[in-house]
Short mmCIF file of C-alpha atoms and ligand atoms in Angstrom, two decimals:
data_model
loop_
_atom_site.label_atom_id
_atom_site.label_comp_id
_atom_site.label_asym_id
_atom_site.label_seq_id
_atom_site.Cartn_x
_atom_site.Cartn_y
_atom_site.Cartn_z
CA ILE A 88 24.70 -15.57 -19.07
CA THR A 89 26.97 -17.94 -18.23
CA PRO A 90 29.55 -16.88 -20.29
CA THR A 91 29.14 -13.46 -17.42
CA LEU A 92 29.31 -15.40 -14.92
CA ASN A 93 31.97 -16.38 -15.76
CA GLU A 94 33.26 -13.88 -16.26
CA LEU A 95 33.17 -11.92 -12.96
CA LYS A 96 34.38 -15.92 -11.62
CA LYS A 97 37.24 -15.11 -13.27
CA ALA A 98 37.89 -11.37 -12.41
CA SER A 99 37.25 -12.90 -8.86
CA LYS A 100 40.60 -14.63 -8.74
CA ASN A 101 40.91 -15.94 -5.36
CA SER A 102 37.72 -15.14 -4.01
CA LYS A 103 34.89 -16.88 -4.38
CA ILE A 104 31.06 -16.09 -5.91
CA LEU A 105 28.01 -16.67 -4.63
CA ILE A 106 24.66 -15.58 -6.75
CA ALA A 107 22.09 -14.23 -4.87
CA THR A 108 18.61 -14.63 -5.29
CA TYR A 109 15.85 -13.13 -3.98
CA PHE A 110 11.89 -12.68 -3.49
CA GLU A 111 11.67 -15.31 -6.42
CA SER A 112 11.93 -18.70 -7.05
CA LEU A 113 14.98 -18.98 -10.15
CA ASP A 114 13.51 -19.52 -13.34
CA GLU A 115 14.26 -23.26 -14.31
CA LYS A 116 16.38 -22.17 -17.07
CA ILE A 117 18.20 -18.94 -15.46
CA GLN A 118 18.72 -21.67 -13.08
CA LYS A 119 20.10 -24.40 -15.39
CA LYS A 120 22.59 -21.65 -16.29
CA LEU A 121 24.03 -20.81 -13.08
CA SER A 122 24.76 -24.40 -12.72
CA ILE A 123 26.51 -24.99 -15.07
CA SER A 124 28.41 -21.67 -15.15
CA ASP A 125 32.25 -21.99 -12.79
CA ILE A 126 30.32 -18.73 -9.79
CA ASP A 127 30.93 -21.20 -6.59
CA ALA A 128 27.92 -20.99 -4.82
CA ILE A 129 23.81 -20.13 -5.13
CA HIS A 130 21.78 -18.08 -2.69
CA LEU A 131 17.91 -19.55 -2.76
CA ASP A 132 14.81 -18.16 -1.18
CA LEU A 133 12.57 -20.90 -0.29
CA LEU A 134 9.92 -18.56 1.57
CA ARG A 135 9.08 -16.36 -1.86
CA GLY A 136 10.01 -19.21 -4.12
CA VAL A 137 8.25 -22.07 -2.88
CA GLU A 138 10.11 -23.99 -6.27
CA ASN A 139 13.27 -23.27 -5.46
CA LYS A 140 13.18 -26.64 -3.01
CA ASN A 141 13.46 -27.80 -6.27
CA TYR A 142 16.41 -27.24 -6.91
CA ILE A 143 18.49 -28.79 -3.51
CA GLN A 144 18.43 -32.19 -4.19
CA ASN A 145 20.56 -32.13 -7.56
CA GLU A 146 22.95 -28.81 -7.40
CA LYS A 147 25.87 -29.10 -7.37
CA LYS A 148 27.53 -25.63 -6.43
CA ILE A 149 27.64 -24.22 -2.50
CA LEU A 150 23.99 -23.28 -1.66
CA SER A 151 23.01 -21.21 0.92
CA LEU A 152 19.52 -21.62 2.04
CA GLY A 153 16.97 -18.41 2.51
CA VAL A 154 15.36 -20.30 5.40
CA ILE A 155 14.28 -17.11 8.00
CA ASP A 156 11.76 -14.86 6.18
CA GLY A 157 13.34 -11.32 6.02
CA ARG A 158 10.75 -9.72 4.48
CA ASN A 159 8.54 -10.00 7.44
CA ILE A 160 8.50 -10.15 10.93
CA TRP A 161 6.81 -13.35 12.03
CA LYS A 162 8.49 -15.66 13.93
CA SER A 163 9.85 -19.17 11.99
CA ASP A 164 8.40 -22.01 12.42
CA LEU A 165 12.06 -23.10 13.46
CA ASN A 166 11.42 -27.36 13.74
CA GLN A 167 9.64 -26.99 10.40
CA GLN A 168 12.84 -25.58 8.96
CA ILE A 169 14.61 -28.03 10.48
CA LYS A 170 12.78 -30.47 9.07
CA VAL A 171 12.80 -29.30 5.76
CA ILE A 172 16.27 -28.50 5.22
CA GLN A 173 17.11 -32.66 6.73
CA GLN A 174 14.80 -33.31 3.87
CA SER A 175 16.71 -31.84 1.32
CA VAL A 176 19.91 -31.95 1.54
CA LYS A 177 22.80 -34.46 1.65
CA PRO A 178 24.70 -34.96 3.95
CA GLU A 179 27.77 -34.90 1.54
CA ASN A 180 26.54 -30.92 0.54
CA GLU A 181 27.76 -28.33 1.25
CA VAL A 182 25.18 -25.34 2.47
CA PHE A 183 24.63 -21.99 3.99
CA ILE A 184 22.21 -21.37 6.14
CA SER A 185 20.54 -17.73 5.65
CA THR A 186 17.61 -15.57 6.01
CA SER A 187 15.03 -15.53 2.45
CA CYS A 188 16.88 -12.10 1.59
CA SER A 189 19.06 -8.90 3.28
CA LEU A 190 17.54 -7.86 6.31
CA LEU A 191 17.36 -3.93 5.13
CA TYR A 192 12.56 -4.46 5.18
CA CYS A 193 12.53 -6.06 8.64
CA PRO A 194 13.21 -3.29 11.80
CA TYR A 195 15.94 -4.11 13.99
CA ASP A 196 15.61 -5.88 17.28
CA LEU A 197 11.97 -6.67 18.80
CA ASP A 198 13.64 -6.21 22.55
CA LEU A 199 13.96 -2.58 22.53
CA GLU A 200 9.63 -2.66 21.01
CA LYS A 201 7.27 -1.09 23.83
CA LYS A 202 4.27 -0.67 22.27
CA ILE A 203 3.22 -4.21 20.63
CA PRO A 204 1.02 -6.00 23.22
CA ASN A 205 2.99 -9.14 25.03
CA GLU A 206 0.34 -12.16 23.87
CA ILE A 207 0.76 -10.40 20.42
CA LYS A 208 4.86 -9.67 20.73
CA ARG A 209 5.78 -13.53 21.72
CA TRP A 210 4.23 -14.22 17.89
CA LEU A 211 7.01 -11.75 15.77
CA SER A 212 11.05 -11.99 15.80
CA PHE A 213 12.81 -8.46 14.39
CA SER A 214 16.31 -8.93 12.81
CA LYS A 215 18.20 -9.11 15.46
CA GLN A 216 15.92 -12.19 16.43
CA LYS A 217 15.80 -13.63 13.57
CA LEU A 218 19.51 -13.76 13.35
CA ASN A 219 19.44 -16.04 16.69
CA GLU A 220 17.00 -18.24 14.61
CA LEU A 221 18.98 -19.24 12.10
CA ASN A 222 22.55 -19.97 15.25
CA LEU A 223 19.81 -22.30 16.44
CA ILE A 224 19.26 -24.61 13.37
CA LYS A 225 23.02 -24.39 12.98
CA LYS A 226 22.99 -25.58 16.14
CA PHE A 227 19.76 -28.01 16.50
CA ILE A 228 21.77 -29.72 12.92
CA ASN A 229 25.34 -29.92 14.11
CA LYS A 230 24.60 -30.91 16.21
CA ASP A 231 26.80 -28.78 18.53
CA ASP A 232 25.71 -27.91 21.10
CA LYS A 233 23.14 -29.65 23.99
CA ASN A 234 21.45 -26.96 25.28
CA ILE A 235 19.40 -25.95 22.56
CA SER A 236 16.16 -28.40 23.09
CA LYS A 237 14.75 -25.32 25.33
CA GLU A 238 14.60 -23.24 22.67
CA LEU A 239 13.29 -25.21 20.10
CA GLU A 240 10.31 -26.25 22.87
CA GLN A 241 9.44 -22.76 23.33
CA ASN A 242 9.33 -21.79 19.84
CA ARG A 243 7.49 -24.72 19.12
CA LEU A 244 5.07 -23.68 21.36
CA ASP A 245 4.98 -20.24 20.55
CA ILE A 246 4.04 -20.77 16.93
CA LEU A 247 1.75 -23.02 18.30
CA ASP A 248 -0.05 -19.89 20.39
CA ARG A 249 -0.38 -18.44 17.23
CA GLN A 250 -2.43 -20.29 15.48
CA ASN A 251 -4.64 -21.21 18.09
CA SER A 252 -5.15 -17.72 19.41
CA LYS A 253 -8.56 -15.74 19.16
CA LEU A 254 -7.36 -13.08 18.75
CA ILE A 255 -6.31 -13.75 15.35
CA HIS A 256 -9.77 -15.34 14.49
CA ASP A 257 -13.26 -13.83 13.87
CA SER A 258 -15.52 -17.16 12.09
CA ILE A 259 -17.77 -13.51 11.31
CA VAL A 260 -14.66 -12.20 8.97
CA LYS A 261 -14.33 -15.30 7.49
CA LYS A 262 -17.73 -15.54 6.84
CA ARG A 263 -18.38 -12.68 5.56
CA LEU A 264 -15.34 -13.45 2.63
CA GLU A 265 -17.57 -16.35 1.34
CA THR A 266 -20.20 -14.02 0.99
CA ILE A 267 -18.64 -12.50 -2.17
CA ASP A 268 -20.05 -12.52 -6.03
CA SER A 269 -21.07 -10.55 -8.84
CA SER A 270 -23.30 -8.52 -6.69
CA THR A 271 -20.64 -7.91 -4.25
CA THR A 272 -18.38 -6.63 -7.23
CA LYS A 273 -20.45 -4.43 -8.90
CA ARG A 274 -21.88 -1.25 -9.38
CA LYS A 275 -26.01 -0.81 -9.54
CA SER A 276 -25.51 0.75 -13.31
CA GLY A 277 -22.80 0.69 -15.68
CA TYR A 278 -20.33 4.49 -15.87
CA THR A 279 -22.35 5.70 -18.59
CA GLN A 280 -25.48 6.18 -17.00
CA ARG A 281 -23.98 6.88 -13.33
CA SER A 282 -22.78 9.86 -15.42
CA ILE A 283 -25.67 11.21 -16.39
CA ILE A 284 -27.08 11.01 -12.72
CA HIS A 285 -24.26 12.21 -11.37
CA LYS A 286 -23.83 15.41 -14.02
CA ASP A 287 -27.96 16.05 -13.50
CA ILE A 288 -26.93 16.01 -9.45
CA PHE A 289 -23.15 17.96 -8.78
CA LYS A 290 -24.73 20.50 -12.21
CA LEU A 291 -20.34 21.04 -12.15
CA PRO A 292 -18.53 22.45 -15.26
CA LYS A 293 -16.91 21.24 -17.74
CA PHE A 294 -13.29 20.15 -16.44
CA PRO A 295 -13.86 20.33 -12.93
CA THR A 296 -11.41 21.35 -9.88
CA THR A 297 -10.89 19.34 -6.89
CA THR A 298 -7.55 18.33 -4.56
CA ILE A 299 -6.26 15.09 -4.00
CA GLY A 300 -6.35 14.68 -0.38
CA SER A 301 -4.26 16.76 2.44
CA PHE A 302 -3.32 19.80 2.85
CA PRO A 303 -0.07 21.10 4.59
CA GLN A 304 0.88 19.18 7.44
CA THR A 305 2.70 22.17 8.79
CA LEU A 306 4.86 22.28 12.17
CA ASP A 307 1.73 23.54 14.16
CA VAL A 308 -0.50 20.40 12.82
CA ARG A 309 2.38 17.90 13.79
CA GLN A 310 3.31 19.48 17.49
CA ALA A 311 -0.50 19.30 17.96
CA ARG A 312 -0.87 16.02 17.12
CA ALA A 313 2.25 14.94 19.33
CA LYS A 314 1.17 16.47 22.19
CA PHE A 315 -2.09 15.20 21.75
CA LYS A 316 0.07 11.37 21.87
CA LYS A 317 1.97 12.48 24.46
CA GLY A 318 -1.16 13.56 27.17
CA GLU A 319 -0.14 16.61 26.70
CA LEU A 320 -2.65 18.19 25.14
CA ASP A 321 -6.69 17.43 26.05
CA GLU A 322 -8.68 15.59 23.74
CA ALA A 323 -11.33 18.49 23.72
CA SER A 324 -8.66 20.94 22.46
CA TYR A 325 -7.33 18.74 20.00
CA GLU A 326 -10.72 18.52 18.64
CA LYS A 327 -10.49 22.07 18.92
CA PHE A 328 -7.51 22.67 17.11
CA LEU A 329 -8.30 19.67 14.28
CA LYS A 330 -11.72 22.11 13.84
CA ASP A 331 -10.11 24.67 12.87
CA LYS A 332 -7.77 23.81 10.82
CA THR A 333 -10.42 22.71 9.14
CA ILE A 334 -12.53 25.00 8.49
CA GLY A 335 -9.93 27.65 7.75
CA THR A 336 -8.81 24.89 5.02
CA ILE A 337 -12.71 24.51 3.72
CA LYS A 338 -12.05 28.54 3.65
CA LYS A 339 -9.19 28.82 1.77
CA GLN A 340 -10.94 26.07 -0.99
CA GLU A 341 -13.76 28.14 -1.19
CA GLU A 342 -12.11 31.47 -1.81
CA ILE A 343 -10.00 29.84 -4.29
CA ASP A 344 -13.42 28.10 -6.10
CA ILE A 345 -12.42 24.94 -6.41
CA ASP A 346 -15.39 22.75 -7.57
CA VAL A 347 -15.22 19.87 -5.20
CA ILE A 348 -13.04 20.51 -1.82
CA VAL A 349 -11.69 17.46 0.43
CA HIS A 350 -11.32 17.98 4.34
CA GLY A 351 -7.24 18.50 4.64
CA GLU A 352 -6.82 14.96 6.72
CA PHE A 353 -5.42 17.09 9.07
CA GLU A 354 -6.77 14.37 11.86
CA ARG A 355 -4.36 11.09 9.65
CA ASN A 356 -0.50 11.48 10.17
CA ASP A 357 -0.21 8.42 7.43
CA MET A 358 -2.80 7.46 5.06
CA VAL A 359 -2.48 3.79 6.69
CA GLU A 360 -1.94 4.23 9.83
CA TYR A 361 -4.40 5.86 10.78
CA PHE A 362 -7.24 3.03 9.36
CA GLY A 363 -4.81 1.00 10.70
CA GLU A 364 -5.09 2.29 14.36
CA HIS A 365 -8.71 2.37 13.41
CA LEU A 366 -9.32 -1.64 12.52
CA LYS A 367 -9.38 -4.50 14.66
CA GLY A 368 -6.42 -6.75 13.86
CA PHE A 369 -4.16 -4.07 13.19
CA THR A 370 -0.98 -3.46 15.73
CA PHE A 371 1.42 -1.19 16.16
CA SER A 372 5.31 -0.95 16.86
CA SER A 373 7.20 1.57 19.23
CA SER A 374 10.19 1.69 16.91
CA GLY A 375 9.42 -1.28 13.86
CA TRP A 376 10.94 1.24 11.62
CA VAL A 377 12.57 -0.02 8.47
CA GLN A 378 13.91 2.09 5.21
CA SER A 379 10.98 3.55 2.42
CA TYR A 380 13.57 4.78 -0.18
CA GLY A 381 16.73 7.05 0.33
CA SER A 382 16.83 8.71 3.77
CA ARG A 383 12.75 7.95 4.04
CA CYS A 384 11.61 5.24 6.98
CA VAL A 385 8.44 4.40 7.60
CA LYS A 386 6.87 2.47 10.65
CA PRO A 387 4.45 -0.07 8.83
CA PRO A 388 1.94 -1.69 10.93
CA ILE A 389 1.22 -4.60 11.22
CA ILE A 390 -2.00 -6.61 10.43
CA TYR A 391 -2.05 -9.94 12.66
CA GLY A 392 -5.53 -11.33 12.72
CA ASP A 393 -8.46 -10.94 10.99
CA ILE A 394 -9.44 -7.42 10.02
CA SER A 395 -13.02 -5.54 10.71
CA ARG A 396 -14.03 -2.21 11.70
CA SER A 397 -15.53 -1.78 15.23
CA LYS A 398 -16.98 2.00 14.33
CA ALA A 399 -16.86 5.09 11.73
CA MET A 400 -13.47 5.79 10.93
CA THR A 401 -13.46 9.31 8.38
CA VAL A 402 -17.55 9.90 8.86
CA HIS A 403 -16.60 12.17 12.24
CA TRP A 404 -14.47 14.68 9.91
CA SER A 405 -16.13 14.06 6.61
CA LYS A 406 -19.40 14.94 7.92
CA PHE A 407 -18.20 17.95 10.41
CA ALA A 408 -16.69 19.29 7.14
CA GLN A 409 -19.72 19.14 4.96
CA GLU A 410 -21.71 20.27 7.31
CA GLN A 411 -19.79 23.84 7.08
CA THR A 412 -20.07 24.35 3.35
CA ASN A 413 -22.27 24.01 0.43
CA LYS A 414 -19.75 22.83 -1.66
CA ILE A 415 -19.67 19.28 -2.41
CA VAL A 416 -16.73 17.31 0.21
CA LYS A 417 -14.83 14.65 -0.83
CA GLY A 418 -14.60 11.55 1.73
CA MET A 419 -11.02 10.72 1.56
CA LEU A 420 -10.06 6.57 2.32
CA THR A 421 -7.45 4.59 1.64
CA GLY A 422 -7.72 1.47 -0.11
CA PRO A 423 -7.53 -2.28 0.81
CA ILE A 424 -4.21 -3.41 -1.65
CA THR A 425 -2.77 0.55 -0.66
CA ILE A 426 -3.36 -0.86 2.97
CA LEU A 427 -2.38 -4.62 2.41
CA GLN A 428 1.05 -3.42 0.97
CA TRP A 429 2.16 -0.70 3.28
CA SER A 430 1.76 -3.07 6.25
CA PHE A 431 3.68 -5.98 7.29
CA VAL A 432 0.95 -8.60 6.43
CA ARG A 433 0.15 -11.78 8.44
CA ASP A 434 1.78 -14.76 6.75
CA ASP A 435 -1.14 -17.74 7.94
CA GLN A 436 -3.26 -17.08 5.46
CA SER A 437 -3.47 -15.56 1.52
CA ARG A 438 -2.26 -12.24 1.01
CA LYS A 439 -5.27 -11.81 -0.90
CA ASN A 440 -7.96 -12.96 1.88
CA THR A 441 -6.18 -10.39 4.00
CA ALA A 442 -7.14 -7.46 1.30
CA GLN A 443 -10.69 -9.15 0.90
CA GLU A 444 -10.70 -8.09 5.21
CA ILE A 445 -9.74 -4.77 4.34
CA ALA A 446 -11.85 -4.61 1.57
CA PHE A 447 -14.73 -5.63 3.42
CA ALA A 448 -13.79 -2.97 6.03
CA ILE A 449 -13.39 -0.04 3.83
CA ARG A 450 -17.01 -0.67 2.17
CA ASP A 451 -18.30 -0.58 5.64
CA GLU A 452 -16.62 3.01 5.58
CA VAL A 453 -17.90 3.91 2.18
CA GLU A 454 -21.62 2.67 3.12
CA ASP A 455 -21.49 5.49 5.99
CA LEU A 456 -20.18 8.06 4.53
CA GLU A 457 -23.25 7.66 2.17
CA GLN A 458 -25.52 7.41 4.57
CA ASN A 459 -24.63 10.55 6.14
CA GLY A 460 -24.20 12.37 3.22
CA ILE A 461 -21.23 12.39 1.42
CA LYS A 462 -21.69 12.72 -1.77
CA ILE A 463 -18.79 11.72 -3.61
CA ILE A 464 -16.04 9.34 -1.98
CA GLN A 465 -12.27 8.99 -3.09
CA ILE A 466 -10.43 5.32 -2.46
CA ASP A 467 -6.58 5.74 -3.05
CA GLU A 468 -4.98 2.69 -4.88
CA PRO A 469 -1.00 4.35 -5.38
CA ALA A 470 0.44 1.01 -3.49
CA LEU A 471 -1.88 -1.39 -6.67
CA ARG A 472 0.91 -0.91 -9.08
CA GLU A 473 3.48 -1.58 -6.28
CA GLY A 474 1.76 -4.80 -5.40
CA LEU A 475 2.50 -7.01 -9.11
CA PRO A 476 4.11 -9.77 -8.47
CA LEU A 477 7.74 -10.03 -9.91
CA LYS A 478 6.56 -12.77 -12.57
CA LYS A 479 4.62 -11.57 -15.11
CA GLY A 480 3.09 -15.31 -15.05
CA LYS A 481 1.82 -14.11 -12.16
CA TRP A 482 0.22 -11.02 -13.21
CA LYS A 483 -3.39 -11.85 -13.84
CA ASN A 484 -4.09 -13.54 -10.88
CA TYR A 485 -2.86 -10.48 -8.81
CA LEU A 486 -4.95 -8.15 -10.48
CA ASP A 487 -8.06 -10.22 -10.49
CA TRP A 488 -7.90 -10.06 -7.45
CA SER A 489 -6.77 -6.50 -6.44
CA VAL A 490 -9.40 -5.06 -8.40
CA GLY A 491 -12.12 -7.51 -7.17
CA CYS A 492 -11.13 -6.01 -3.68
CA PHE A 493 -11.11 -2.11 -5.16
CA LYS A 494 -14.78 -3.38 -5.75
CA ILE A 495 -15.93 -4.63 -2.98
CA ALA A 496 -14.57 -1.90 -0.98
CA SER A 497 -16.26 0.19 -3.85
CA SER A 498 -19.67 -0.83 -5.39
CA VAL A 499 -21.67 -0.88 -2.21
CA VAL A 500 -22.73 3.25 -3.47
CA LYS A 501 -25.92 3.63 -5.15
CA ASP A 502 -25.35 5.06 -8.37
CA GLU A 503 -26.19 8.49 -7.70
CA THR A 504 -22.70 8.76 -5.18
CA GLN A 505 -19.56 8.87 -7.66
CA ILE A 506 -16.16 7.41 -6.62
CA HIS A 507 -12.85 8.52 -7.90
CA THR A 508 -9.65 6.83 -6.69
CA HIS A 509 -5.74 8.22 -7.08
CA MET A 510 -2.88 6.52 -7.99
CA CYS A 511 0.62 8.53 -7.71
CA TYR A 512 2.05 7.43 -10.83
CA GLY A 513 0.50 6.82 -14.11
CA GLU A 514 2.74 5.12 -16.03
CA PHE A 515 0.51 2.33 -16.62
CA ASP A 516 0.41 1.16 -20.53
CA ASP A 517 0.73 -3.08 -19.36
CA ILE A 518 -1.75 -2.54 -16.15
CA ILE A 519 -4.44 -0.19 -18.22
CA GLU A 520 -7.54 -2.50 -18.13
CA SER A 521 -7.28 -3.53 -14.60
CA ILE A 522 -7.30 0.08 -14.23
CA ALA A 523 -10.65 0.74 -16.38
CA ALA A 524 -11.93 -2.33 -14.66
CA LEU A 525 -11.71 -0.48 -11.59
CA ASP A 526 -14.84 0.86 -12.66
CA ALA A 527 -13.98 3.96 -10.92
CA ASP A 528 -15.97 6.74 -12.03
CA VAL A 529 -13.04 9.27 -11.94
CA ILE A 530 -8.78 8.40 -11.42
CA SER A 531 -6.94 10.94 -10.54
CA ILE A 532 -2.95 10.67 -11.93
CA GLU A 533 0.51 11.90 -12.21
CA THR A 534 1.48 13.14 -14.99
CA SER A 535 2.65 16.69 -14.88
CA ARG A 536 6.27 15.70 -14.69
CA SER A 537 6.00 13.73 -17.97
CA ARG A 538 4.00 16.85 -19.13
CA MET A 539 1.30 14.43 -20.39
CA GLU A 540 3.49 11.83 -22.23
CA LEU A 541 1.76 9.68 -19.84
CA LEU A 542 -1.58 9.85 -21.35
CA LYS A 543 -0.22 8.78 -24.26
CA THR A 544 -1.64 5.23 -23.18
CA PHE A 545 -5.43 6.53 -23.80
CA GLU A 546 -4.60 6.94 -27.42
CA LYS A 547 -4.53 3.05 -27.92
CA PHE A 548 -7.09 2.30 -25.15
CA LYS A 549 -10.47 4.24 -24.46
CA TYR A 550 -10.03 5.04 -20.88
CA PRO A 551 -14.05 5.14 -20.73
CA ASN A 552 -14.47 6.80 -17.15
CA GLU A 553 -13.67 9.75 -16.00
CA ILE A 554 -9.56 11.37 -15.52
CA GLY A 555 -7.89 14.17 -13.77
CA PRO A 556 -4.45 14.18 -15.10
CA GLY A 557 -2.24 16.16 -12.71
CA VAL A 558 -1.42 19.50 -13.44
CA PHE A 559 1.21 20.27 -11.04
CA ASP A 560 4.23 18.56 -8.90
CA ILE A 561 3.63 18.49 -5.08
CA HIS A 562 7.29 17.53 -5.00
CA SER A 563 8.21 21.04 -5.07
CA PRO A 564 7.08 23.74 -3.87
CA ARG A 565 7.74 25.75 -7.09
CA VAL A 566 3.93 27.17 -8.34
CA PRO A 567 3.35 27.16 -12.33
CA SER A 568 1.72 29.25 -14.01
CA ILE A 569 -1.59 29.82 -15.54
CA GLU A 570 -0.80 29.19 -18.77
CA GLU A 571 1.73 26.43 -18.07
CA MET A 572 -1.34 24.17 -16.03
CA THR A 573 -3.58 26.02 -19.12
CA ASN A 574 -1.16 24.55 -21.84
CA LEU A 575 -0.54 21.10 -20.26
CA LEU A 576 -4.28 20.82 -20.68
CA MET A 577 -4.85 21.42 -23.89
CA LYS A 578 -2.49 18.72 -24.09
CA ALA A 579 -4.04 16.57 -22.49
CA THR A 580 -7.41 16.68 -24.23
CA LYS A 581 -6.01 15.52 -27.77
CA ASN A 582 -5.32 12.27 -25.66
CA VAL A 583 -9.14 12.40 -23.15
CA ASP A 584 -12.53 13.35 -24.48
CA SER A 585 -12.44 16.99 -23.17
CA GLU A 586 -15.79 16.23 -21.01
CA LYS A 587 -14.10 13.39 -18.95
CA ILE A 588 -11.28 15.63 -17.72
CA TRP A 589 -10.93 17.05 -13.92
CA VAL A 590 -8.69 19.42 -13.14
CA ASN A 591 -6.22 19.05 -10.36
CA PRO A 592 -2.55 18.49 -8.40
CA ASP A 593 -0.54 15.19 -9.09
CA CYS A 594 -0.90 14.14 -5.45
CA GLY A 595 -1.09 15.24 -1.81
CA LEU A 596 -0.60 18.64 -0.87
CA LYS A 597 0.28 17.58 2.70
CA THR A 598 4.32 18.28 2.41
CA ARG A 599 4.06 21.39 0.82
CA GLY A 600 3.44 24.74 2.51
CA TRP A 601 0.57 27.35 2.33
CA PRO A 602 2.12 29.88 0.36
CA GLU A 603 2.89 28.21 -2.25
CA THR A 604 -0.30 25.97 -2.37
CA ILE A 605 -2.81 29.10 -2.07
CA ASN A 606 -0.33 29.98 -5.16
CA ALA A 607 -0.18 26.81 -7.44
CA LEU A 608 -4.24 26.43 -6.89
CA GLN A 609 -5.20 29.57 -7.70
CA ASN A 610 -3.46 29.49 -10.98
CA MET A 611 -4.98 26.07 -11.55
CA VAL A 612 -8.03 27.43 -11.34
CA LEU A 613 -7.77 30.05 -13.32
CA ALA A 614 -6.61 27.16 -16.02
CA ALA A 615 -9.75 25.22 -15.32
CA LYS A 616 -11.30 28.54 -15.84
CA ASN A 617 -10.15 29.34 -19.37
CA LEU A 618 -10.79 26.05 -20.38
CA ARG A 619 -13.69 26.86 -19.84
CA LYS A 620 -14.29 29.83 -21.97
CA SER A 621 -11.81 28.76 -24.72
CA SER A 622 -13.53 25.57 -25.58
CA GLY A 623 -17.48 27.17 -25.05
N1 LIG B 714 -5.80 11.22 -0.08
C1 LIG B 714 -4.13 11.16 -0.17
C2 LIG B 714 -3.45 12.37 0.13
O1 LIG B 714 -3.98 13.47 0.02
C3 LIG B 714 -2.85 10.66 -0.92
C4 LIG B 714 -1.60 10.37 -1.01
C5 LIG B 714 -0.73 9.61 -2.05
O2 LIG B 714 -2.02 9.35 -2.98
N2 LIG B 714 0.32 8.68 -1.71
O3 LIG B 714 -2.61 12.67 0.70
ZN1 ZN B 715 -0.87 10.36 -4.38
#
């Protein structure tokens, strides 16, 4: 590292070089290498990298201290940050103060916000406000403005208000976390026992077919939702619209002869937002957009308080769908880790505890679905892998509690009920044991783009439960032929026991149009039927 940095410095001629590190603390070894190199300055994230504080005292280089959280939307405790700076920086040190990382992950301006309730808004700070926070700290430390004491006092009051707010703390929710033990996180019987029961009840053919949940959210669906939200469409008409869509989608799946069908998720605009809107402890911004990838942006929900469910969130639609058909309708939920990962999360308690609260809310929903006659329930966890800490040494702890959360959500059911999960990616060589520990009866994963190569993991590791390796890529309108999907499935049987294979697309069909969706699913079902014939 050091020679590379020295080269950089040499090439920079008269410019100074600052090496910016963030999202974690610097490794001690790497810190030493930076320190002895010729670069001029180092940026440290003091929020996500708590240990970084230890480097400040003895570092001779110019330091840039990331004291304002660039990754979240909470107001900083300015008095606290001032103390940190005053205690760790010697007067002769040359320092910058900065946000912990770039503001790419933080929305633009809280002043534009129209939706967040005022009680909560006073706890928040978006990019523009964060820059002002930096300014206040600077002015205070440099003693170059006498008029900021009022602003600092206001900040102190806002921080205090948040800490003591009745909106945040719910003792029933907190007590529930203390009840977690092995009976909360364990199915009644093991998979082998359960699978015998499932075979008996569901009587599914070999290579059963299903989809991941959503069906095309065409213009009419998005328009109806927008009109309903604006008040231009009354509730009864919107409900009727959604029912017709659901019925139509069930009919199509029956015609195509899919074995385990879904209701289509037309009532949801987003798999996390929908649940956030139904849970206590969440709020939503009107313009808190951040980049997700490329040109895609998202408006993550904000988790500000203890999370609980006041009423059922999905039972209405799953039950309605089940009443329309003799086929089994799979209930569809988003898992606790995905809800956590794709939201702005409160920073006044551990992510683990927040995830456990969500897990209990999902558990209540699972229980309700079961009691309302839903026999198969899928809990999506596409964000499980992206939640992995940057440092490998921290993986085990994360995987333990995140798997634990999935199990809190899923283990409440009777043996008769089948739990599915879905992850968009199929690349999990390094966490396969945790995936198995989820103990979902069936997992669906993306494998079609790698032409089943990702299933190699299952050669080395005998995955104990059932698995649906995606047989077509939903990112493209291309319709794969029956033969192509048959071949993929044959390939899958080389790595996975054919008794355990499900047949499904890679992910939800939300972004596709109807014509290609129907054609691809027809071919998929025919491919499964081919395989049934050839494998006897
Ligand atoms: N059930 C969701 C859907 O079908 C899953 C989406 C996802 O994995 N990203 O849209
Ligand atoms: Zn997916």
